[in-house]
Amino acid sequence: MANLRIPRAWDRIPESQVTPEERYLNRRDALKQLGVAGVGLAGLIAGTNNPLAARAPQLGPYGHVPAQWAEKWSGLFPAARNEKYRVVRPVTQERLFAGYNNFYEFSLKKDKVKDLVSDCRVHPWEVEIKGEVEKRGRYDLDDLIRMGELEDRIYRHRCVEAWSAVVPWTGYPLSQLIKALNPSPKARFVRFVSVYRPTQMPGQLDRSYPWPYYEALTMDEAMNELTLLTFGLYGHPLNKQNGAPIRIVLPWKYGFKGIKSIVKIEFKKKQPRTFWDKFPREYGFYGNINPNFDHPRWSQASEIFLNTRERVSTQIYNGYGEFVSQMYDEDDRKYFY
Ligand code: MTE
């Protein structure tokens, strides 16, 4: 992120291409009535015999949904939406969101990531559970996804680079997994590690970064109701460029905390280091969103909304203060970088 600038990729996107939340929701209802589940979406894209195939471009996905997960999880997608987390702004079109990614394992260029992911294999997939926890071991992702109750949540997404989106994610609260794993009282932090696969992820050949990507949360943050262990978006399994097959989503934090393609979850006594430790003033341990504390190289007072390229005011904790402000001291800078 250190050398990225405010994006311009949406310069010529007319208002008419914006998908308002209502239309997205109606589309889901229509699909449900047709009996088309999430995997149906993937099927619609691939299946030339399918009478609905002609509609595929409107239905998405616009990325690379791993076919094996789409098939295995056909009964799980789309999940029921949790109305508690609705957002007033319109949902960002999947075409935009899936074409504009920070995923340094592939490229530092956001519009290139989607073109580099196709050879990356994300099935089969295991997640190792380690550290101060009773149920250590290696979990097959197909078992892991069934350890909580999947739901669809529409969240704001705010990158530290001052662009934002609104995205419908599918996952379950990380707290459900943590409870099932039974951490010891000594566990005060949770550490996450992304996959390391330099032959399939060309960005990992750049040795100036300490691969693999790793991040961490306090136990309180990990247990917070907003923290979503995420397996899908836009009603189908995650696109590869969005962190398939499993990632974290934390809507009150800058996007860099939302680690993608997780292979390890570790329960720790002490605060772990993070991938971005090299730049502690820029991308710190907490990364909570605060319009009053500027990034050393740019203002965080406002953000560019991907849908319209409109500049809108940034809100503290991205508008999620009622869920998270009790965990922090708003005047203490350490919580905001
Ligand atoms: N996770 C990994 N493994 N590698 C990354 O480069 N980038 C982060 C975060 N998680 C990143 C990552 C950043 S900076 C952001 S803004 C979000 O992923 C972007 O997620 P998106 O591409 O789905 O919008």
Short mmCIF file of C-alpha atoms and ligand atoms in Angstrom, two decimals:
data_model
loop_
_atom_site.label_atom_id
_atom_site.label_comp_id
_atom_site.label_asym_id
_atom_site.label_seq_id
_atom_site.Cartn_x
_atom_site.Cartn_y
_atom_site.Cartn_z
CA MET A 1 0.00 0.00 0.00
CA ALA A 2 2.89 2.26 0.69
CA ASN A 3 3.08 3.52 -2.86
CA LEU A 4 -0.56 3.39 -3.93
CA ARG A 5 -2.55 6.48 -4.77
CA ILE A 6 -6.21 7.39 -4.81
CA PRO A 7 -7.72 5.36 -7.65
CA ARG A 8 -9.13 6.67 -10.91
CA ALA A 9 -10.48 3.46 -12.40
CA TRP A 10 -14.12 4.43 -12.02
CA ASP A 11 -13.71 7.77 -13.76
CA ARG A 12 -16.22 7.07 -16.48
CA ILE A 13 -18.85 5.05 -14.66
CA PRO A 14 -22.25 6.63 -15.21
CA GLU A 15 -24.87 6.80 -12.44
CA SER A 16 -27.03 4.43 -14.47
CA GLN A 17 -24.58 1.59 -13.82
CA VAL A 18 -24.84 1.83 -10.08
CA THR A 19 -26.73 -1.04 -8.51
CA PRO A 20 -28.86 0.37 -5.74
CA GLU A 21 -29.30 -1.82 -2.70
CA GLU A 22 -32.98 -2.41 -3.46
CA ARG A 23 -32.25 -3.78 -6.90
CA TYR A 24 -29.61 -6.12 -5.53
CA LEU A 25 -32.07 -7.35 -2.93
CA ASN A 26 -34.87 -7.82 -5.43
CA ARG A 27 -32.55 -9.83 -7.62
CA ARG A 28 -31.80 -12.14 -4.73
CA ASP A 29 -35.49 -12.61 -4.03
CA ALA A 30 -36.15 -13.35 -7.67
CA LEU A 31 -33.36 -15.91 -7.71
CA LYS A 32 -34.72 -17.57 -4.62
CA GLN A 33 -38.13 -17.83 -6.18
CA LEU A 34 -36.58 -19.47 -9.20
CA GLY A 35 -34.87 -21.91 -6.87
CA VAL A 36 -31.48 -20.67 -8.00
CA ALA A 37 -29.03 -20.90 -5.12
CA GLY A 38 -25.58 -19.30 -5.02
CA VAL A 39 -24.00 -22.12 -6.93
CA GLY A 40 -26.75 -21.55 -9.42
CA LEU A 41 -25.07 -18.25 -10.14
CA ALA A 42 -21.85 -20.01 -11.03
CA GLY A 43 -23.85 -22.54 -12.97
CA LEU A 44 -25.60 -19.79 -14.86
CA ILE A 45 -22.29 -18.43 -15.99
CA ALA A 46 -20.87 -21.78 -17.01
CA GLY A 47 -23.92 -23.70 -18.13
CA THR A 48 -24.68 -23.12 -21.77
CA ASN A 49 -27.64 -25.52 -21.54
CA ASN A 50 -29.16 -23.55 -18.77
CA PRO A 51 -32.15 -21.55 -20.01
CA LEU A 52 -31.19 -18.70 -17.70
CA ALA A 53 -27.60 -18.53 -18.94
CA ALA A 54 -28.33 -15.47 -21.07
CA ARG A 55 -28.97 -13.50 -17.89
CA ALA A 56 -25.63 -14.37 -16.40
CA PRO A 57 -23.90 -11.04 -17.02
CA GLN A 58 -26.37 -9.25 -14.79
CA LEU A 59 -26.22 -11.88 -12.12
CA GLY A 60 -22.48 -12.08 -11.66
CA PRO A 61 -20.12 -13.31 -10.56
CA TYR A 62 -17.65 -10.98 -12.19
CA GLY A 63 -14.68 -12.71 -10.73
CA HIS A 64 -13.33 -16.16 -10.35
CA VAL A 65 -15.58 -18.19 -8.14
CA PRO A 66 -13.84 -21.51 -7.45
CA ALA A 67 -16.09 -24.10 -9.11
CA GLN A 68 -15.47 -26.81 -6.51
CA TRP A 69 -16.60 -24.60 -3.65
CA ALA A 70 -19.58 -23.39 -5.63
CA GLU A 71 -20.61 -27.02 -6.11
CA LYS A 72 -19.96 -28.18 -2.55
CA TRP A 73 -21.71 -25.18 -1.05
CA SER A 74 -24.69 -25.15 -3.37
CA GLY A 75 -27.07 -25.58 -0.46
CA LEU A 76 -25.45 -22.84 1.60
CA PHE A 77 -25.68 -19.86 -0.79
CA PRO A 78 -27.30 -17.43 -0.81
CA ALA A 79 -27.59 -17.27 2.97
CA ALA A 80 -30.41 -15.44 4.73
CA ARG A 81 -29.70 -11.74 5.10
CA ASN A 82 -29.32 -10.29 8.58
CA GLU A 83 -31.33 -7.04 8.45
CA LYS A 84 -29.57 -5.60 11.47
CA TYR A 85 -26.59 -4.57 9.36
CA ARG A 86 -28.23 -2.71 6.49
CA VAL A 87 -26.45 0.30 5.00
CA VAL A 88 -28.15 3.40 3.61
CA ARG A 89 -25.74 3.87 0.70
CA PRO A 90 -26.31 1.70 -2.39
CA VAL A 91 -24.52 -1.60 -2.78
CA THR A 92 -21.47 -1.35 -5.02
CA GLN A 93 -21.77 -3.24 -8.28
CA GLU A 94 -19.90 -6.51 -8.11
CA ARG A 95 -18.31 -5.70 -11.43
CA LEU A 96 -16.61 -2.72 -9.82
CA PHE A 97 -15.70 -4.32 -6.55
CA ALA A 98 -14.32 -7.50 -8.11
CA GLY A 99 -12.21 -5.54 -10.56
CA TYR A 100 -10.45 -3.28 -8.12
CA ASN A 101 -8.51 -5.17 -5.49
CA ASN A 102 -5.73 -4.86 -3.00
CA PHE A 103 -4.15 -8.29 -3.02
CA TYR A 104 -0.40 -7.83 -2.99
CA GLU A 105 0.24 -11.55 -3.45
CA PHE A 106 -0.77 -10.99 -7.07
CA SER A 107 0.00 -7.39 -7.92
CA LEU A 108 0.27 -3.91 -6.49
CA LYS A 109 -1.98 -2.75 -9.34
CA LYS A 110 -5.58 -2.95 -8.25
CA ASP A 111 -7.06 -3.35 -11.71
CA LYS A 112 -4.64 -6.18 -12.57
CA VAL A 113 -5.35 -8.58 -9.70
CA LYS A 114 -8.46 -10.10 -11.29
CA ASP A 115 -6.41 -11.05 -14.39
CA LEU A 116 -3.76 -12.89 -12.38
CA VAL A 117 -5.81 -15.12 -10.09
CA SER A 118 -7.13 -17.79 -12.43
CA ASP A 119 -4.22 -20.24 -11.93
CA CYS A 120 -4.28 -19.97 -8.17
CA ARG A 121 -5.77 -23.14 -6.67
CA VAL A 122 -7.98 -22.63 -3.67
CA HIS A 123 -9.46 -26.13 -3.40
CA PRO A 124 -8.86 -28.30 -1.42
CA TRP A 125 -8.17 -25.95 1.50
CA GLU A 126 -7.30 -26.46 5.14
CA VAL A 127 -7.04 -24.03 8.02
CA GLU A 128 -4.67 -24.84 10.84
CA ILE A 129 -5.79 -23.89 14.36
CA LYS A 130 -2.87 -23.41 16.76
CA GLY A 131 -1.75 -21.95 20.05
CA GLU A 132 -3.63 -21.37 23.29
CA VAL A 133 -6.75 -23.29 22.35
CA GLU A 134 -8.21 -26.70 23.11
CA LYS A 135 -9.30 -27.83 19.64
CA ARG A 136 -6.02 -27.45 17.78
CA GLY A 137 -5.62 -29.16 14.44
CA ARG A 138 -6.14 -28.92 10.71
CA TYR A 139 -9.69 -28.26 9.58
CA ASP A 140 -11.00 -28.93 6.10
CA LEU A 141 -12.73 -25.78 4.88
CA ASP A 142 -15.88 -27.73 4.08
CA ASP A 143 -16.12 -28.60 7.79
CA LEU A 144 -15.13 -25.14 8.94
CA ILE A 145 -17.88 -23.40 6.98
CA ARG A 146 -20.42 -25.57 8.79
CA MET A 147 -19.17 -24.64 12.27
CA GLY A 148 -21.27 -21.46 12.37
CA GLU A 149 -24.54 -20.15 11.00
CA LEU A 150 -24.02 -18.46 7.65
CA GLU A 151 -25.70 -15.13 7.04
CA ASP A 152 -25.58 -12.33 4.49
CA ARG A 153 -24.56 -8.90 5.80
CA ILE A 154 -24.30 -5.65 3.91
CA TYR A 155 -21.30 -3.72 5.26
CA ARG A 156 -19.44 -0.56 4.37
CA HIS A 157 -15.86 -1.21 3.25
CA ARG A 158 -13.25 1.53 3.68
CA CYS A 159 -9.69 1.19 2.45
CA VAL A 160 -6.90 3.11 4.20
CA GLU A 161 -6.24 4.67 0.76
CA ALA A 162 -9.52 6.63 1.13
CA TRP A 163 -11.82 4.78 -1.26
CA SER A 164 -14.93 2.94 -0.12
CA ALA A 165 -17.67 0.57 -1.20
CA VAL A 166 -20.75 -1.21 0.14
CA VAL A 167 -20.59 -4.97 -0.09
CA PRO A 168 -22.89 -7.89 0.76
CA TRP A 169 -20.71 -10.54 2.42
CA THR A 170 -21.61 -14.07 3.46
CA GLY A 171 -20.10 -15.59 6.57
CA TYR A 172 -20.66 -16.18 10.24
CA PRO A 173 -19.41 -14.28 13.29
CA LEU A 174 -15.85 -15.33 14.10
CA SER A 175 -17.01 -15.57 17.72
CA GLN A 176 -18.98 -18.71 16.80
CA LEU A 177 -15.83 -20.47 15.64
CA ILE A 178 -13.80 -19.22 18.60
CA LYS A 179 -16.37 -20.53 21.08
CA ALA A 180 -16.38 -23.91 19.35
CA LEU A 181 -12.57 -24.10 19.50
CA ASN A 182 -12.47 -23.23 23.22
CA PRO A 183 -9.41 -21.01 23.67
CA SER A 184 -7.62 -20.97 27.02
CA PRO A 185 -7.98 -17.87 29.25
CA LYS A 186 -4.36 -17.07 28.37
CA ALA A 187 -5.33 -16.33 24.75
CA ARG A 188 -5.56 -12.54 24.43
CA PHE A 189 -4.92 -12.14 20.70
CA VAL A 190 -5.84 -13.98 17.52
CA ARG A 191 -3.33 -14.12 14.69
CA PHE A 192 -4.16 -14.95 11.06
CA VAL A 193 -1.84 -16.03 8.26
CA SER A 194 -2.54 -16.02 4.51
CA VAL A 195 -1.45 -18.71 2.10
CA TYR A 196 2.12 -18.72 0.78
CA ARG A 197 2.26 -19.90 -2.82
CA PRO A 198 4.83 -18.02 -4.86
CA THR A 199 4.41 -20.26 -7.91
CA GLN A 200 0.74 -19.29 -8.14
CA MET A 201 0.90 -15.80 -6.63
CA PRO A 202 3.43 -13.78 -8.60
CA GLY A 203 3.50 -10.87 -6.17
CA GLN A 204 5.11 -13.16 -3.59
CA LEU A 205 8.26 -13.21 -5.69
CA ASP A 206 8.81 -9.63 -4.54
CA ARG A 207 11.09 -10.22 -1.56
CA SER A 208 10.72 -6.71 -0.20
CA TYR A 209 7.57 -7.91 1.61
CA PRO A 210 7.65 -10.37 4.53
CA TRP A 211 5.41 -13.07 2.98
CA PRO A 212 3.05 -14.61 3.81
CA TYR A 213 0.62 -11.79 4.76
CA TYR A 214 -0.28 -11.92 8.44
CA GLU A 215 -2.57 -9.90 10.68
CA ALA A 216 -3.98 -10.02 14.22
CA LEU A 217 -6.79 -8.82 16.46
CA THR A 218 -7.31 -8.55 20.20
CA MET A 219 -9.58 -11.26 21.56
CA ASP A 220 -12.29 -8.62 22.20
CA GLU A 221 -12.14 -7.53 18.58
CA ALA A 222 -12.20 -11.11 17.35
CA MET A 223 -15.27 -11.81 19.50
CA ASN A 224 -17.08 -8.60 18.47
CA GLU A 225 -20.40 -9.27 16.75
CA LEU A 226 -19.30 -7.39 13.60
CA THR A 227 -16.23 -9.57 12.96
CA LEU A 228 -17.26 -11.84 10.12
CA LEU A 229 -15.45 -15.01 9.10
CA THR A 230 -16.29 -14.69 5.44
CA PHE A 231 -16.77 -17.30 2.74
CA GLY A 232 -18.77 -15.40 0.15
CA LEU A 233 -19.93 -12.13 -1.32
CA TYR A 234 -22.82 -11.03 -3.55
CA GLY A 235 -24.63 -14.26 -2.70
CA HIS A 236 -21.96 -16.70 -3.90
CA PRO A 237 -18.59 -18.07 -2.70
CA LEU A 238 -15.73 -15.55 -2.61
CA ASN A 239 -14.04 -14.63 -5.85
CA LYS A 240 -10.36 -15.48 -5.83
CA GLN A 241 -9.41 -11.82 -6.09
CA ASN A 242 -11.53 -11.05 -3.02
CA GLY A 243 -9.73 -13.61 -0.86
CA ALA A 244 -11.22 -17.03 -1.66
CA PRO A 245 -11.93 -19.31 -0.04
CA ILE A 246 -11.92 -17.67 3.43
CA ARG A 247 -11.14 -14.18 4.74
CA ILE A 248 -11.97 -11.81 7.58
CA VAL A 249 -14.20 -8.73 7.24
CA LEU A 250 -14.02 -5.94 9.86
CA PRO A 251 -16.19 -3.02 8.74
CA TRP A 252 -14.97 -0.53 11.39
CA LYS A 253 -11.31 -0.96 10.43
CA TYR A 254 -9.30 0.01 7.40
CA GLY A 255 -9.35 -2.74 4.81
CA PHE A 256 -5.76 -3.90 5.37
CA LYS A 257 -6.87 -5.61 8.61
CA GLY A 258 -9.25 -7.84 6.61
CA ILE A 259 -6.84 -10.60 5.74
CA LYS A 260 -7.56 -12.80 2.71
CA SER A 261 -7.03 -16.49 1.86
CA ILE A 262 -6.41 -17.59 5.44
CA VAL A 263 -4.58 -20.86 6.18
CA LYS A 264 -3.78 -20.40 9.86
CA ILE A 265 -5.56 -19.04 12.94
CA GLU A 266 -3.45 -18.89 16.07
CA PHE A 267 -4.39 -17.99 19.66
CA LYS A 268 -1.64 -15.97 21.33
CA LYS A 269 -0.79 -14.58 24.76
CA LYS A 270 1.13 -11.57 23.45
CA GLN A 271 0.33 -8.99 20.80
CA PRO A 272 1.58 -10.42 17.49
CA ARG A 273 3.41 -8.46 14.86
CA THR A 274 1.68 -7.75 11.54
CA PHE A 275 2.72 -7.74 7.89
CA TRP A 276 2.66 -3.93 7.92
CA ASP A 277 4.92 -3.50 10.96
CA LYS A 278 7.50 -1.95 8.69
CA PHE A 279 5.19 1.09 8.46
CA PRO A 280 3.80 1.39 12.02
CA ARG A 281 2.76 5.02 11.66
CA GLU A 282 0.88 4.26 8.47
CA TYR A 283 -0.67 0.82 9.02
CA GLY A 284 -0.64 0.04 12.71
CA PHE A 285 -1.98 -2.81 14.81
CA TYR A 286 -5.50 -1.42 15.35
CA GLY A 287 -6.29 0.35 12.08
CA ASN A 288 -9.62 1.74 13.31
CA ILE A 289 -11.21 4.28 10.99
CA ASN A 290 -11.10 7.88 12.22
CA PRO A 291 -11.60 10.96 10.03
CA ASN A 292 -9.82 13.13 12.62
CA PHE A 293 -6.49 11.30 12.47
CA ASP A 294 -4.88 11.70 9.10
CA HIS A 295 -2.63 9.17 7.50
CA PRO A 296 0.92 10.59 7.47
CA ARG A 297 0.65 11.05 3.69
CA TRP A 298 -3.01 11.96 3.13
CA SER A 299 -6.20 13.09 4.83
CA GLN A 300 -8.72 10.56 6.13
CA ALA A 301 -11.51 13.15 6.52
CA SER A 302 -13.31 11.93 3.40
CA GLU A 303 -13.34 9.04 0.99
CA ILE A 304 -14.24 8.40 -2.63
CA PHE A 305 -17.27 6.15 -2.97
CA LEU A 306 -16.52 3.60 -5.69
CA ASN A 307 -20.06 3.55 -7.11
CA THR A 308 -20.22 7.19 -8.12
CA ARG A 309 -16.75 8.62 -7.50
CA GLU A 310 -18.46 11.01 -5.17
CA ARG A 311 -16.41 12.29 -2.22
CA VAL A 312 -18.21 11.61 1.04
CA SER A 313 -17.32 12.30 4.67
CA THR A 314 -15.66 9.51 6.58
CA GLN A 315 -17.26 8.52 9.86
CA ILE A 316 -15.48 7.40 12.97
CA TYR A 317 -15.37 3.61 13.06
CA ASN A 318 -16.91 3.84 9.59
CA GLY A 319 -20.28 4.47 11.25
CA TYR A 320 -20.11 1.36 13.46
CA GLY A 321 -19.32 3.14 16.75
CA GLU A 322 -22.36 1.72 18.53
CA PHE A 323 -20.86 -1.77 18.17
CA VAL A 324 -17.18 -1.09 18.81
CA SER A 325 -16.43 2.25 20.52
CA GLN A 326 -16.40 0.63 23.99
CA MET A 327 -13.20 -1.19 23.06
CA TYR A 328 -11.11 1.96 22.48
CA ASP A 329 -10.19 5.41 23.76
CA GLU A 330 -11.18 7.82 20.99
CA ASP A 331 -8.46 10.30 21.91
CA ASP A 332 -5.64 7.80 21.82
CA ARG A 333 -3.93 7.85 18.48
CA LYS A 334 -2.59 4.33 18.87
CA TYR A 335 -6.03 2.90 18.12
CA PHE A 336 -6.32 4.68 14.80
CA TYR A 337 -3.13 3.55 13.04
N1 MTE B 1 -4.95 -9.88 2.45
C1 MTE B 1 -3.88 -10.38 1.84
N2 MTE B 1 -3.54 -11.66 2.06
N3 MTE B 1 -3.12 -9.64 0.97
C2 MTE B 1 -3.40 -8.32 0.73
O1 MTE B 1 -2.68 -7.67 -0.04
N4 MTE B 1 -4.87 -6.43 1.21
C3 MTE B 1 -5.72 -5.82 2.24
C4 MTE B 1 -6.88 -6.73 2.63
N5 MTE B 1 -6.43 -8.09 2.83
C5 MTE B 1 -4.52 -7.74 1.39
C6 MTE B 1 -5.31 -8.59 2.24
C7 MTE B 1 -6.23 -4.52 1.84
S1 MTE B 1 -5.11 -3.24 1.86
C8 MTE B 1 -7.55 -4.31 1.53
S2 MTE B 1 -8.17 -2.74 1.25
C9 MTE B 1 -8.48 -5.43 1.39
O2 MTE B 1 -7.85 -6.70 1.58
C10 MTE B 1 -9.08 -5.38 0.00
O3 MTE B 1 -10.06 -6.36 -0.16
P1 MTE B 1 -10.88 -6.43 -1.54
O4 MTE B 1 -9.88 -6.58 -2.66
O5 MTE B 1 -11.80 -7.59 -1.42
O6 MTE B 1 -11.58 -5.10 -1.65
#
